[in-house]
């Protein structure tokens, strides 16, 4: 193990206001979050991922300029995951100690007509962290009720700004009034049913335009959310090829990704599937998790730039740039 390689779990995510939705007073959840931080730092992968990103669809109803879905455009094949694939992943995961799933990677999960069924299946199977990110344009009162009844733990709603013009300029194709109404309906439904879940996180990508407005952003959204958070901006168009750094990606020791067509990947940033591990329809998650070890060793050695998917990865680039700025 190299002590020089820097690995920082959750460095791209920042709590801004309200509850910390990861601070759950539950022993199993605490164990899960402890492993989330410590496994990467100790370069310990275990026999199975702690978490799996399951892409229920690669399609999206918006064209946000900072999103990979927009950036990839027509080069990204669109489709919807089959129910049997979701069940196969969850069934294997529950038996192997999986803690949670997120039902999206590149697309808008509410476009999938069975999304509430997937949430219900995961919760009934015993997973403790079931959620997805959404632009909330399709989060109707009916859908909110289905997700509440399914037992969804949390929902992350992406929103830039707190005024119509700013929001709709960044969330291209969205309607500001609609997202407000949909969040209000979700809150009202939770109150009506006397439940606290799904916990609502409203989050933004911290672009240069958003940064000076973030205090007002928090003030506006605080009555709509349990937590307000932000993600670091990642430059997707300008890939910095050939950049070496003593940095390792924590995802390789935390989670794995499965696209809608079953393609299994070591992380949720391998947009061109250069590190494809196999297909979840006919291969086990456990076997795929073992295959990632060859990539882990490259990262531990500080040579991630020699991997085609990692060289120019926008997550890697943004994290390295932050480290250089801080030094």
PDB file of C-alpha atoms in Angstrom:
ATOM      1  CA  UNK A   1       0.000   0.000   0.000  1.00  0.00           C
ATOM      2  CA  UNK A   2       1.315   3.458  -0.911  1.00  0.00           C
ATOM      3  CA  UNK A   3       1.055   6.078   1.805  1.00  0.00           C
ATOM      4  CA  UNK A   4       1.687   8.821  -0.751  1.00  0.00           C
ATOM      5  CA  UNK A   5      -1.466   8.257  -2.783  1.00  0.00           C
ATOM      6  CA  UNK A   6      -4.296  10.572  -1.765  1.00  0.00           C
ATOM      7  CA  UNK A   7      -7.775   9.118  -1.534  1.00  0.00           C
ATOM      8  CA  UNK A   8     -10.664  11.238  -0.264  1.00  0.00           C
ATOM      9  CA  UNK A   9     -14.112   9.626   0.023  1.00  0.00           C
ATOM     10  CA  UNK A  10     -17.033  11.990  -0.670  1.00  0.00           C
ATOM     11  CA  UNK A  11     -14.734  14.922  -1.528  1.00  0.00           C
ATOM     12  CA  UNK A  12     -17.032  15.947  -4.396  1.00  0.00           C
ATOM     13  CA  UNK A  13     -20.119  16.212  -2.138  1.00  0.00           C
ATOM     14  CA  UNK A  14     -20.736  19.039   0.349  1.00  0.00           C
ATOM     15  CA  UNK A  15     -23.383  19.483   3.037  1.00  0.00           C
ATOM     16  CA  UNK A  16     -24.773  23.012   3.012  1.00  0.00           C
ATOM     17  CA  UNK A  17     -27.734  23.333   5.383  1.00  0.00           C
ATOM     18  CA  UNK A  18     -30.214  21.344   7.454  1.00  0.00           C
ATOM     19  CA  UNK A  19     -29.843  17.713   8.428  1.00  0.00           C
ATOM     20  CA  UNK A  20     -26.930  15.586   7.412  1.00  0.00           C
ATOM     21  CA  UNK A  21     -28.874  12.755   5.797  1.00  0.00           C
ATOM     22  CA  UNK A  22     -25.941  10.406   6.361  1.00  0.00           C
ATOM     23  CA  UNK A  23     -26.071  10.961  10.141  1.00  0.00           C
ATOM     24  CA  UNK A  24     -28.686   8.288  10.774  1.00  0.00           C
ATOM     25  CA  UNK A  25     -29.033   6.954  14.327  1.00  0.00           C
ATOM     26  CA  UNK A  26     -29.030   3.323  13.313  1.00  0.00           C
ATOM     27  CA  UNK A  27     -26.214   0.898  14.048  1.00  0.00           C
ATOM     28  CA  UNK A  28     -26.354  -0.835  10.661  1.00  0.00           C
ATOM     29  CA  UNK A  29     -26.408   2.473   8.806  1.00  0.00           C
ATOM     30  CA  UNK A  30     -23.478   3.737  10.898  1.00  0.00           C
ATOM     31  CA  UNK A  31     -21.528   0.590  10.018  1.00  0.00           C
ATOM     32  CA  UNK A  32     -22.321   1.157   6.335  1.00  0.00           C
ATOM     33  CA  UNK A  33     -21.106   4.781   6.380  1.00  0.00           C
ATOM     34  CA  UNK A  34     -18.014   3.828   8.382  1.00  0.00           C
ATOM     35  CA  UNK A  35     -17.074   1.304   5.707  1.00  0.00           C
ATOM     36  CA  UNK A  36     -17.830   3.912   3.023  1.00  0.00           C
ATOM     37  CA  UNK A  37     -15.084   6.111   4.454  1.00  0.00           C
ATOM     38  CA  UNK A  38     -12.630   3.543   5.771  1.00  0.00           C
ATOM     39  CA  UNK A  39     -12.622   0.944   2.974  1.00  0.00           C
ATOM     40  CA  UNK A  40     -11.113   3.335   0.405  1.00  0.00           C
ATOM     41  CA  UNK A  41      -8.639   4.787   2.900  1.00  0.00           C
ATOM     42  CA  UNK A  42      -7.463   1.262   3.761  1.00  0.00           C
ATOM     43  CA  UNK A  43      -7.636   0.112   0.126  1.00  0.00           C
ATOM     44  CA  UNK A  44      -9.983  -2.629   1.301  1.00  0.00           C
ATOM     45  CA  UNK A  45     -12.573  -3.787  -1.220  1.00  0.00           C
ATOM     46  CA  UNK A  46     -14.152  -6.711   0.589  1.00  0.00           C
ATOM     47  CA  UNK A  47     -16.059  -9.398  -1.308  1.00  0.00           C
ATOM     48  CA  UNK A  48     -18.882  -7.193  -2.581  1.00  0.00           C
ATOM     49  CA  UNK A  49     -19.618  -3.502  -3.224  1.00  0.00           C
ATOM     50  CA  UNK A  50     -21.281  -1.548  -0.427  1.00  0.00           C
ATOM     51  CA  UNK A  51     -23.526   0.180  -2.927  1.00  0.00           C
ATOM     52  CA  UNK A  52     -24.599  -0.179  -6.559  1.00  0.00           C
ATOM     53  CA  UNK A  53     -25.660   2.543  -8.969  1.00  0.00           C
ATOM     54  CA  UNK A  54     -28.387   1.017 -11.144  1.00  0.00           C
ATOM     55  CA  UNK A  55     -29.266   3.071 -14.196  1.00  0.00           C
ATOM     56  CA  UNK A  56     -32.963   2.507 -14.842  1.00  0.00           C
ATOM     57  CA  UNK A  57     -32.766   4.659 -17.978  1.00  0.00           C
ATOM     58  CA  UNK A  58     -30.190   6.687 -19.886  1.00  0.00           C
ATOM     59  CA  UNK A  59     -32.897   8.973 -21.292  1.00  0.00           C
ATOM     60  CA  UNK A  60     -33.589  12.415 -19.866  1.00  0.00           C
ATOM     61  CA  UNK A  61     -36.309  15.010 -20.358  1.00  0.00           C
ATOM     62  CA  UNK A  62     -33.860  17.930 -19.933  1.00  0.00           C
ATOM     63  CA  UNK A  63     -30.651  19.123 -21.604  1.00  0.00           C
ATOM     64  CA  UNK A  64     -28.632  20.686 -18.803  1.00  0.00           C
ATOM     65  CA  UNK A  65     -25.350  22.040 -20.224  1.00  0.00           C
ATOM     66  CA  UNK A  66     -23.173  20.693 -17.387  1.00  0.00           C
ATOM     67  CA  UNK A  67     -24.559  17.130 -17.499  1.00  0.00           C
ATOM     68  CA  UNK A  68     -22.932  14.070 -19.054  1.00  0.00           C
ATOM     69  CA  UNK A  69     -26.226  13.111 -20.686  1.00  0.00           C
ATOM     70  CA  UNK A  70     -26.180  16.361 -22.656  1.00  0.00           C
ATOM     71  CA  UNK A  71     -22.432  16.244 -23.266  1.00  0.00           C
ATOM     72  CA  UNK A  72     -22.560  12.724 -24.713  1.00  0.00           C
ATOM     73  CA  UNK A  73     -25.610  13.509 -26.859  1.00  0.00           C
ATOM     74  CA  UNK A  74     -26.392  11.063 -29.660  1.00  0.00           C
ATOM     75  CA  UNK A  75     -23.313   8.956 -28.853  1.00  0.00           C
ATOM     76  CA  UNK A  76     -25.158   7.562 -25.831  1.00  0.00           C
ATOM     77  CA  UNK A  77     -27.642   4.795 -26.565  1.00  0.00           C
ATOM     78  CA  UNK A  78     -31.003   5.367 -24.890  1.00  0.00           C
ATOM     79  CA  UNK A  79     -33.011   2.640 -23.219  1.00  0.00           C
ATOM     80  CA  UNK A  80     -34.802   1.350 -20.114  1.00  0.00           C
ATOM     81  CA  UNK A  81     -33.691  -1.411 -17.769  1.00  0.00           C
ATOM     82  CA  UNK A  82     -35.633  -4.669 -17.586  1.00  0.00           C
ATOM     83  CA  UNK A  83     -37.331  -5.534 -14.306  1.00  0.00           C
ATOM     84  CA  UNK A  84     -35.653  -8.953 -14.172  1.00  0.00           C
ATOM     85  CA  UNK A  85     -32.224  -7.312 -14.301  1.00  0.00           C
ATOM     86  CA  UNK A  86     -33.047  -5.078 -11.340  1.00  0.00           C
ATOM     87  CA  UNK A  87     -34.326  -8.011  -9.304  1.00  0.00           C
ATOM     88  CA  UNK A  88     -31.291 -10.155 -10.137  1.00  0.00           C
ATOM     89  CA  UNK A  89     -28.907  -7.438  -8.947  1.00  0.00           C
ATOM     90  CA  UNK A  90     -30.818  -6.791  -5.730  1.00  0.00           C
ATOM     91  CA  UNK A  91     -31.310 -10.472  -4.926  1.00  0.00           C
ATOM     92  CA  UNK A  92     -27.595 -11.186  -5.255  1.00  0.00           C
ATOM     93  CA  UNK A  93     -26.721  -8.035  -3.352  1.00  0.00           C
ATOM     94  CA  UNK A  94     -28.949  -8.687  -0.355  1.00  0.00           C
ATOM     95  CA  UNK A  95     -27.450 -12.154   0.043  1.00  0.00           C
ATOM     96  CA  UNK A  96     -23.922 -10.691  -0.097  1.00  0.00           C
ATOM     97  CA  UNK A  97     -24.319  -7.767   2.314  1.00  0.00           C
ATOM     98  CA  UNK A  98     -25.210  -4.922  -0.059  1.00  0.00           C
ATOM     99  CA  UNK A  99     -26.384  -1.813   1.815  1.00  0.00           C
ATOM    100  CA  UNK A 100     -28.013   0.325  -0.838  1.00  0.00           C
ATOM    101  CA  UNK A 101     -28.767   1.274  -4.421  1.00  0.00           C
ATOM    102  CA  UNK A 102     -29.276   4.478  -6.369  1.00  0.00           C
ATOM    103  CA  UNK A 103     -31.641   4.087  -9.314  1.00  0.00           C
ATOM    104  CA  UNK A 104     -29.929   6.428 -11.730  1.00  0.00           C
ATOM    105  CA  UNK A 105     -26.609   7.276 -13.340  1.00  0.00           C
ATOM    106  CA  UNK A 106     -27.000   9.258 -16.559  1.00  0.00           C
ATOM    107  CA  UNK A 107     -30.754   9.678 -17.077  1.00  0.00           C
ATOM    108  CA  UNK A 108     -33.939  10.788 -15.339  1.00  0.00           C
ATOM    109  CA  UNK A 109     -35.273   7.844 -13.268  1.00  0.00           C
ATOM    110  CA  UNK A 110     -38.875   9.090 -13.169  1.00  0.00           C
ATOM    111  CA  UNK A 111     -39.116   8.361 -16.896  1.00  0.00           C
ATOM    112  CA  UNK A 112     -39.174   4.656 -16.021  1.00  0.00           C
ATOM    113  CA  UNK A 113     -42.782   3.598 -15.403  1.00  0.00           C
ATOM    114  CA  UNK A 114     -41.715   0.950 -12.867  1.00  0.00           C
ATOM    115  CA  UNK A 115     -39.428   3.111 -10.743  1.00  0.00           C
ATOM    116  CA  UNK A 116     -41.692   2.874  -7.668  1.00  0.00           C
ATOM    117  CA  UNK A 117     -41.806  -0.931  -8.109  1.00  0.00           C
ATOM    118  CA  UNK A 118     -38.001  -1.015  -8.094  1.00  0.00           C
ATOM    119  CA  UNK A 119     -37.855   1.048  -4.909  1.00  0.00           C
ATOM    120  CA  UNK A 120     -40.420  -1.204  -3.222  1.00  0.00           C
ATOM    121  CA  UNK A 121     -38.529  -4.351  -4.252  1.00  0.00           C
ATOM    122  CA  UNK A 122     -35.238  -3.001  -2.880  1.00  0.00           C
ATOM    123  CA  UNK A 123     -36.800  -1.974   0.431  1.00  0.00           C
ATOM    124  CA  UNK A 124     -38.703  -5.231   0.901  1.00  0.00           C
ATOM    125  CA  UNK A 125     -35.452  -7.068   0.222  1.00  0.00           C
ATOM    126  CA  UNK A 126     -33.875  -5.242   3.165  1.00  0.00           C
ATOM    127  CA  UNK A 127     -31.638  -2.552   1.648  1.00  0.00           C
ATOM    128  CA  UNK A 128     -31.200   0.432   3.990  1.00  0.00           C
ATOM    129  CA  UNK A 129     -30.188   3.185   1.560  1.00  0.00           C
ATOM    130  CA  UNK A 130     -32.478   3.391  -1.464  1.00  0.00           C
ATOM    131  CA  UNK A 131     -32.723   6.617  -3.415  1.00  0.00           C
ATOM    132  CA  UNK A 132     -32.199   8.419  -6.704  1.00  0.00           C
ATOM    133  CA  UNK A 133     -31.405  11.857  -8.106  1.00  0.00           C
ATOM    134  CA  UNK A 134     -34.127  13.611 -10.087  1.00  0.00           C
ATOM    135  CA  UNK A 135     -34.935  16.944 -11.680  1.00  0.00           C
ATOM    136  CA  UNK A 136     -38.446  16.472 -10.185  1.00  0.00           C
ATOM    137  CA  UNK A 137     -40.265  17.617 -13.320  1.00  0.00           C
ATOM    138  CA  UNK A 138     -42.178  14.322 -13.349  1.00  0.00           C
ATOM    139  CA  UNK A 139     -42.598  14.073  -9.572  1.00  0.00           C
ATOM    140  CA  UNK A 140     -46.380  14.305  -9.605  1.00  0.00           C
ATOM    141  CA  UNK A 141     -48.504  13.874  -6.482  1.00  0.00           C
ATOM    142  CA  UNK A 142     -49.425  10.384  -7.666  1.00  0.00           C
ATOM    143  CA  UNK A 143     -45.789   9.427  -8.151  1.00  0.00           C
ATOM    144  CA  UNK A 144     -44.836  10.896  -4.776  1.00  0.00           C
ATOM    145  CA  UNK A 145     -47.452   8.765  -3.065  1.00  0.00           C
ATOM    146  CA  UNK A 146     -46.160   5.631  -4.797  1.00  0.00           C
ATOM    147  CA  UNK A 147     -42.574   6.374  -3.737  1.00  0.00           C
ATOM    148  CA  UNK A 148     -43.635   7.054  -0.153  1.00  0.00           C
ATOM    149  CA  UNK A 149     -45.630   3.812  -0.028  1.00  0.00           C
ATOM    150  CA  UNK A 150     -42.644   1.969  -1.545  1.00  0.00           C
ATOM    151  CA  UNK A 151     -40.538   3.032   1.437  1.00  0.00           C
ATOM    152  CA  UNK A 152     -37.984   5.169  -0.356  1.00  0.00           C
ATOM    153  CA  UNK A 153     -35.318   6.445   2.063  1.00  0.00           C
ATOM    154  CA  UNK A 154     -34.328   9.712   0.407  1.00  0.00           C
ATOM    155  CA  UNK A 155     -34.639  11.689  -2.783  1.00  0.00           C
ATOM    156  CA  UNK A 156     -32.116  14.154  -4.192  1.00  0.00           C
ATOM    157  CA  UNK A 157     -33.668  16.939  -6.247  1.00  0.00           C
ATOM    158  CA  UNK A 158     -31.324  18.860  -8.526  1.00  0.00           C
ATOM    159  CA  UNK A 159     -32.002  22.580  -8.848  1.00  0.00           C
ATOM    160  CA  UNK A 160     -29.798  25.477  -9.876  1.00  0.00           C
ATOM    161  CA  UNK A 161     -30.704  28.865  -8.439  1.00  0.00           C
ATOM    162  CA  UNK A 162     -33.878  30.059  -6.759  1.00  0.00           C
ATOM    163  CA  UNK A 163     -35.425  32.215  -9.467  1.00  0.00           C
ATOM    164  CA  UNK A 164     -37.249  31.151 -12.604  1.00  0.00           C
ATOM    165  CA  UNK A 165     -34.929  32.667 -15.222  1.00  0.00           C
ATOM    166  CA  UNK A 166     -31.737  31.377 -13.620  1.00  0.00           C
ATOM    167  CA  UNK A 167     -33.172  27.911 -12.946  1.00  0.00           C
ATOM    168  CA  UNK A 168     -34.618  27.414 -16.422  1.00  0.00           C
ATOM    169  CA  UNK A 169     -31.422  28.658 -18.095  1.00  0.00           C
ATOM    170  CA  UNK A 170     -29.414  25.960 -16.300  1.00  0.00           C
ATOM    171  CA  UNK A 171     -32.095  23.242 -16.288  1.00  0.00           C
ATOM    172  CA  UNK A 172     -32.869  23.488 -19.986  1.00  0.00           C
ATOM    173  CA  UNK A 173     -36.394  22.266 -20.719  1.00  0.00           C
ATOM    174  CA  UNK A 174     -37.563  22.494 -17.099  1.00  0.00           C
ATOM    175  CA  UNK A 175     -40.333  24.609 -15.575  1.00  0.00           C
ATOM    176  CA  UNK A 176     -39.568  26.347 -12.272  1.00  0.00           C
ATOM    177  CA  UNK A 177     -43.174  26.560 -11.081  1.00  0.00           C
ATOM    178  CA  UNK A 178     -43.639  22.863 -11.742  1.00  0.00           C
ATOM    179  CA  UNK A 179     -40.679  21.777  -9.635  1.00  0.00           C
ATOM    180  CA  UNK A 180     -41.857  23.950  -6.721  1.00  0.00           C
ATOM    181  CA  UNK A 181     -45.379  22.525  -6.952  1.00  0.00           C
ATOM    182  CA  UNK A 182     -44.093  18.959  -7.138  1.00  0.00           C
ATOM    183  CA  UNK A 183     -41.881  19.370  -4.069  1.00  0.00           C
ATOM    184  CA  UNK A 184     -44.775  20.939  -2.156  1.00  0.00           C
ATOM    185  CA  UNK A 185     -47.005  18.009  -3.128  1.00  0.00           C
ATOM    186  CA  UNK A 186     -44.360  15.539  -1.906  1.00  0.00           C
ATOM    187  CA  UNK A 187     -44.089  17.348   1.432  1.00  0.00           C
ATOM    188  CA  UNK A 188     -47.880  17.529   1.778  1.00  0.00           C
ATOM    189  CA  UNK A 189     -48.189  13.818   1.036  1.00  0.00           C
ATOM    190  CA  UNK A 190     -45.579  12.965   3.678  1.00  0.00           C
ATOM    191  CA  UNK A 191     -47.475  15.043   6.242  1.00  0.00           C
ATOM    192  CA  UNK A 192     -50.772  13.444   5.241  1.00  0.00           C
ATOM    193  CA  UNK A 193     -49.342   9.945   5.713  1.00  0.00           C
ATOM    194  CA  UNK A 194     -47.446  10.872   8.884  1.00  0.00           C
ATOM    195  CA  UNK A 195     -44.043   9.753   7.568  1.00  0.00           C
ATOM    196  CA  UNK A 196     -40.598  11.337   7.399  1.00  0.00           C
ATOM    197  CA  UNK A 197     -39.313   9.463   4.344  1.00  0.00           C
ATOM    198  CA  UNK A 198     -38.239  10.006   1.710  1.00  0.00           C
ATOM    199  CA  UNK A 199     -35.957  12.613   3.206  1.00  0.00           C
ATOM    200  CA  UNK A 200     -35.589  15.458   0.702  1.00  0.00           C
ATOM    201  CA  UNK A 201     -32.203  16.744  -0.352  1.00  0.00           C
ATOM    202  CA  UNK A 202     -32.108  19.721  -2.740  1.00  0.00           C
ATOM    203  CA  UNK A 203     -28.729  20.094  -4.372  1.00  0.00           C
ATOM    204  CA  UNK A 204     -26.947  22.133  -6.993  1.00  0.00           C
ATOM    205  CA  UNK A 205     -23.823  21.897  -9.081  1.00  0.00           C
ATOM    206  CA  UNK A 206     -21.515  24.629  -7.798  1.00  0.00           C
ATOM    207  CA  UNK A 207     -20.868  26.546 -10.999  1.00  0.00           C
ATOM    208  CA  UNK A 208     -19.182  29.963 -10.978  1.00  0.00           C
ATOM    209  CA  UNK A 209     -22.642  31.537 -11.389  1.00  0.00           C
ATOM    210  CA  UNK A 210     -24.138  29.643  -8.454  1.00  0.00           C
ATOM    211  CA  UNK A 211     -21.301  30.249  -5.969  1.00  0.00           C
ATOM    212  CA  UNK A 212     -22.004  33.913  -5.088  1.00  0.00           C
ATOM    213  CA  UNK A 213     -25.712  33.124  -4.755  1.00  0.00           C
ATOM    214  CA  UNK A 214     -25.418  30.087  -2.501  1.00  0.00           C
ATOM    215  CA  UNK A 215     -26.418  31.813   0.760  1.00  0.00           C
ATOM    216  CA  UNK A 216     -29.611  33.067  -0.892  1.00  0.00           C
ATOM    217  CA  UNK A 217     -30.033  29.611  -2.442  1.00  0.00           C
ATOM    218  CA  UNK A 218     -30.003  28.026   1.006  1.00  0.00           C
ATOM    219  CA  UNK A 219     -32.388  30.626   2.376  1.00  0.00           C
ATOM    220  CA  UNK A 220     -34.898  30.026  -0.421  1.00  0.00           C
ATOM    221  CA  UNK A 221     -34.840  26.226  -0.419  1.00  0.00           C
ATOM    222  CA  UNK A 222     -34.594  25.576   3.343  1.00  0.00           C
ATOM    223  CA  UNK A 223     -38.376  25.266   3.731  1.00  0.00           C
ATOM    224  CA  UNK A 224     -38.545  22.679   0.954  1.00  0.00           C
ATOM    225  CA  UNK A 225     -35.733  20.366   2.026  1.00  0.00           C
ATOM    226  CA  UNK A 226     -34.413  18.307   4.915  1.00  0.00           C
ATOM    227  CA  UNK A 227     -30.915  18.959   3.590  1.00  0.00           C
ATOM    228  CA  UNK A 228     -29.365  21.392   1.120  1.00  0.00           C
ATOM    229  CA  UNK A 229     -26.125  20.322  -0.526  1.00  0.00           C
ATOM    230  CA  UNK A 230     -23.891  20.998  -3.480  1.00  0.00           C
ATOM    231  CA  UNK A 231     -21.609  19.075  -5.795  1.00  0.00           C
ATOM    232  CA  UNK A 232     -18.356  20.385  -7.219  1.00  0.00           C
ATOM    233  CA  UNK A 233     -18.522  21.462 -10.837  1.00  0.00           C
ATOM    234  CA  UNK A 234     -16.758  19.037 -13.166  1.00  0.00           C
ATOM    235  CA  UNK A 235     -15.526  20.237 -16.548  1.00  0.00           C
ATOM    236  CA  UNK A 236     -16.599  17.605 -19.084  1.00  0.00           C
ATOM    237  CA  UNK A 237     -15.579  19.082 -22.409  1.00  0.00           C
ATOM    238  CA  UNK A 238     -11.933  19.886 -21.607  1.00  0.00           C
ATOM    239  CA  UNK A 239     -10.329  16.548 -20.788  1.00  0.00           C
ATOM    240  CA  UNK A 240      -6.824  16.806 -19.357  1.00  0.00           C
ATOM    241  CA  UNK A 241      -5.167  13.788 -20.949  1.00  0.00           C
ATOM    242  CA  UNK A 242      -1.902  12.394 -19.618  1.00  0.00           C
ATOM    243  CA  UNK A 243      -2.101  14.057 -16.206  1.00  0.00           C
ATOM    244  CA  UNK A 244      -0.268  12.013 -13.595  1.00  0.00           C
ATOM    245  CA  UNK A 245      -1.017  12.436  -9.899  1.00  0.00           C
ATOM    246  CA  UNK A 246      -0.728  10.548  -6.634  1.00  0.00           C
ATOM    247  CA  UNK A 247      -4.524  10.236  -6.441  1.00  0.00           C
ATOM    248  CA  UNK A 248      -6.810   7.218  -6.240  1.00  0.00           C
ATOM    249  CA  UNK A 249     -10.558   7.110  -6.869  1.00  0.00           C
ATOM    250  CA  UNK A 250     -12.555   5.992  -3.795  1.00  0.00           C
ATOM    251  CA  UNK A 251     -15.365   4.556  -5.914  1.00  0.00           C
ATOM    252  CA  UNK A 252     -13.309   1.461  -6.699  1.00  0.00           C
ATOM    253  CA  UNK A 253     -13.578   0.416  -3.054  1.00  0.00           C
ATOM    254  CA  UNK A 254     -17.161   1.580  -2.425  1.00  0.00           C
ATOM    255  CA  UNK A 255     -19.535   1.022  -5.293  1.00  0.00           C
ATOM    256  CA  UNK A 256     -20.119  -0.371  -8.740  1.00  0.00           C
ATOM    257  CA  UNK A 257     -22.285   0.797 -11.649  1.00  0.00           C
ATOM    258  CA  UNK A 258     -24.757  -1.041 -13.892  1.00  0.00           C
ATOM    259  CA  UNK A 259     -26.182   0.604 -16.990  1.00  0.00           C
ATOM    260  CA  UNK A 260     -29.756   0.059 -18.212  1.00  0.00           C
ATOM    261  CA  UNK A 261     -28.575  -2.608 -20.691  1.00  0.00           C
ATOM    262  CA  UNK A 262     -26.780  -4.580 -17.959  1.00  0.00           C
ATOM    263  CA  UNK A 263     -23.266  -3.303 -18.679  1.00  0.00           C
ATOM    264  CA  UNK A 264     -21.246  -3.457 -15.452  1.00  0.00           C
ATOM    265  CA  UNK A 265     -18.587  -0.831 -14.748  1.00  0.00           C
ATOM    266  CA  UNK A 266     -16.141  -0.094 -11.891  1.00  0.00           C
ATOM    267  CA  UNK A 267     -17.535   3.417 -11.424  1.00  0.00           C
ATOM    268  CA  UNK A 268     -20.333   5.734 -12.544  1.00  0.00           C
ATOM    269  CA  UNK A 269     -18.027   8.010 -14.593  1.00  0.00           C
ATOM    270  CA  UNK A 270     -16.858   5.539 -17.254  1.00  0.00           C
ATOM    271  CA  UNK A 271     -19.073   7.127 -19.920  1.00  0.00           C
ATOM    272  CA  UNK A 272     -17.620   5.136 -22.818  1.00  0.00           C
ATOM    273  CA  UNK A 273     -17.456   1.762 -21.004  1.00  0.00           C
ATOM    274  CA  UNK A 274     -13.712   1.356 -21.609  1.00  0.00           C
ATOM    275  CA  UNK A 275     -13.514  -0.710 -18.406  1.00  0.00           C
ATOM    276  CA  UNK A 276     -16.565  -2.875 -19.057  1.00  0.00           C
ATOM    277  CA  UNK A 277     -16.583  -5.840 -16.680  1.00  0.00           C
ATOM    278  CA  UNK A 278     -19.394  -7.902 -18.200  1.00  0.00           C
ATOM    279  CA  UNK A 279     -23.175  -7.901 -18.194  1.00  0.00           C
ATOM    280  CA  UNK A 280     -25.338  -8.228 -15.100  1.00  0.00           C
ATOM    281  CA  UNK A 281     -27.842 -10.323 -17.026  1.00  0.00           C
ATOM    282  CA  UNK A 282     -25.459 -13.280 -17.251  1.00  0.00           C
ATOM    283  CA  UNK A 283     -22.623 -12.498 -14.813  1.00  0.00           C
ATOM    284  CA  UNK A 284     -22.589 -12.087 -11.048  1.00  0.00           C
ATOM    285  CA  UNK A 285     -21.854  -8.784  -9.361  1.00  0.00           C
ATOM    286  CA  UNK A 286     -19.383 -10.599  -7.121  1.00  0.00           C
ATOM    287  CA  UNK A 287     -17.330 -11.839 -10.076  1.00  0.00           C
ATOM    288  CA  UNK A 288     -17.346  -8.364 -11.617  1.00  0.00           C
ATOM    289  CA  UNK A 289     -16.245  -6.830  -8.304  1.00  0.00           C
ATOM    290  CA  UNK A 290     -13.184  -9.106  -8.292  1.00  0.00           C
ATOM    291  CA  UNK A 291     -12.251  -7.992 -11.807  1.00  0.00           C
ATOM    292  CA  UNK A 292     -11.922  -4.411 -10.604  1.00  0.00           C
ATOM    293  CA  UNK A 293      -8.860  -5.380  -8.549  1.00  0.00           C
ATOM    294  CA  UNK A 294      -6.549  -4.843 -11.547  1.00  0.00           C
ATOM    295  CA  UNK A 295      -7.739  -1.233 -11.765  1.00  0.00           C
ATOM    296  CA  UNK A 296      -7.427  -0.768  -8.002  1.00  0.00           C
ATOM    297  CA  UNK A 297      -3.769  -1.751  -8.157  1.00  0.00           C
ATOM    298  CA  UNK A 298      -3.107   0.839 -10.870  1.00  0.00           C
ATOM    299  CA  UNK A 299      -4.743   3.544  -8.739  1.00  0.00           C
ATOM    300  CA  UNK A 300      -2.817   2.493  -5.629  1.00  0.00           C
ATOM    301  CA  UNK A 301       0.410   2.886  -7.620  1.00  0.00           C
ATOM    302  CA  UNK A 302      -0.605   6.427  -8.613  1.00  0.00           C
ATOM    303  CA  UNK A 303      -0.874   5.493 -12.282  1.00  0.00           C
ATOM    304  CA  UNK A 304      -4.575   6.064 -12.942  1.00  0.00           C
ATOM    305  CA  UNK A 305      -3.685   8.224 -15.948  1.00  0.00           C
ATOM    306  CA  UNK A 306      -2.571   5.060 -17.762  1.00  0.00           C
ATOM    307  CA  UNK A 307      -6.148   3.762 -17.786  1.00  0.00           C
ATOM    308  CA  UNK A 308      -8.193   4.935 -20.773  1.00  0.00           C
ATOM    309  CA  UNK A 309     -11.324   5.679 -18.739  1.00  0.00           C
ATOM    310  CA  UNK A 310      -9.493   7.372 -15.872  1.00  0.00           C
ATOM    311  CA  UNK A 311      -7.225   9.491 -18.079  1.00  0.00           C
ATOM    312  CA  UNK A 312      -9.249  12.660 -18.556  1.00  0.00           C
ATOM    313  CA  UNK A 313     -12.063  11.527 -16.240  1.00  0.00           C
ATOM    314  CA  UNK A 314     -13.871  14.711 -15.209  1.00  0.00           C
ATOM    315  CA  UNK A 315     -14.191  13.573 -11.586  1.00  0.00           C
ATOM    316  CA  UNK A 316     -10.480  12.792 -11.409  1.00  0.00           C
ATOM    317  CA  UNK A 317      -9.555  16.067 -13.129  1.00  0.00           C
ATOM    318  CA  UNK A 318     -11.672  18.161 -10.764  1.00  0.00           C
ATOM    319  CA  UNK A 319     -10.322  16.434  -7.642  1.00  0.00           C
ATOM    320  CA  UNK A 320      -6.699  16.796  -8.759  1.00  0.00           C
ATOM    321  CA  UNK A 321      -7.255  20.469  -9.553  1.00  0.00           C
ATOM    322  CA  UNK A 322      -8.706  21.019  -6.070  1.00  0.00           C
ATOM    323  CA  UNK A 323      -5.672  19.386  -4.462  1.00  0.00           C
ATOM    324  CA  UNK A 324      -3.296  21.535  -6.472  1.00  0.00           C
ATOM    325  CA  UNK A 325      -5.215  24.684  -5.585  1.00  0.00           C
ATOM    326  CA  UNK A 326      -5.158  23.809  -1.887  1.00  0.00           C
ATOM    327  CA  UNK A 327      -1.436  23.019  -1.816  1.00  0.00           C
TER     328      UNK A 327
END
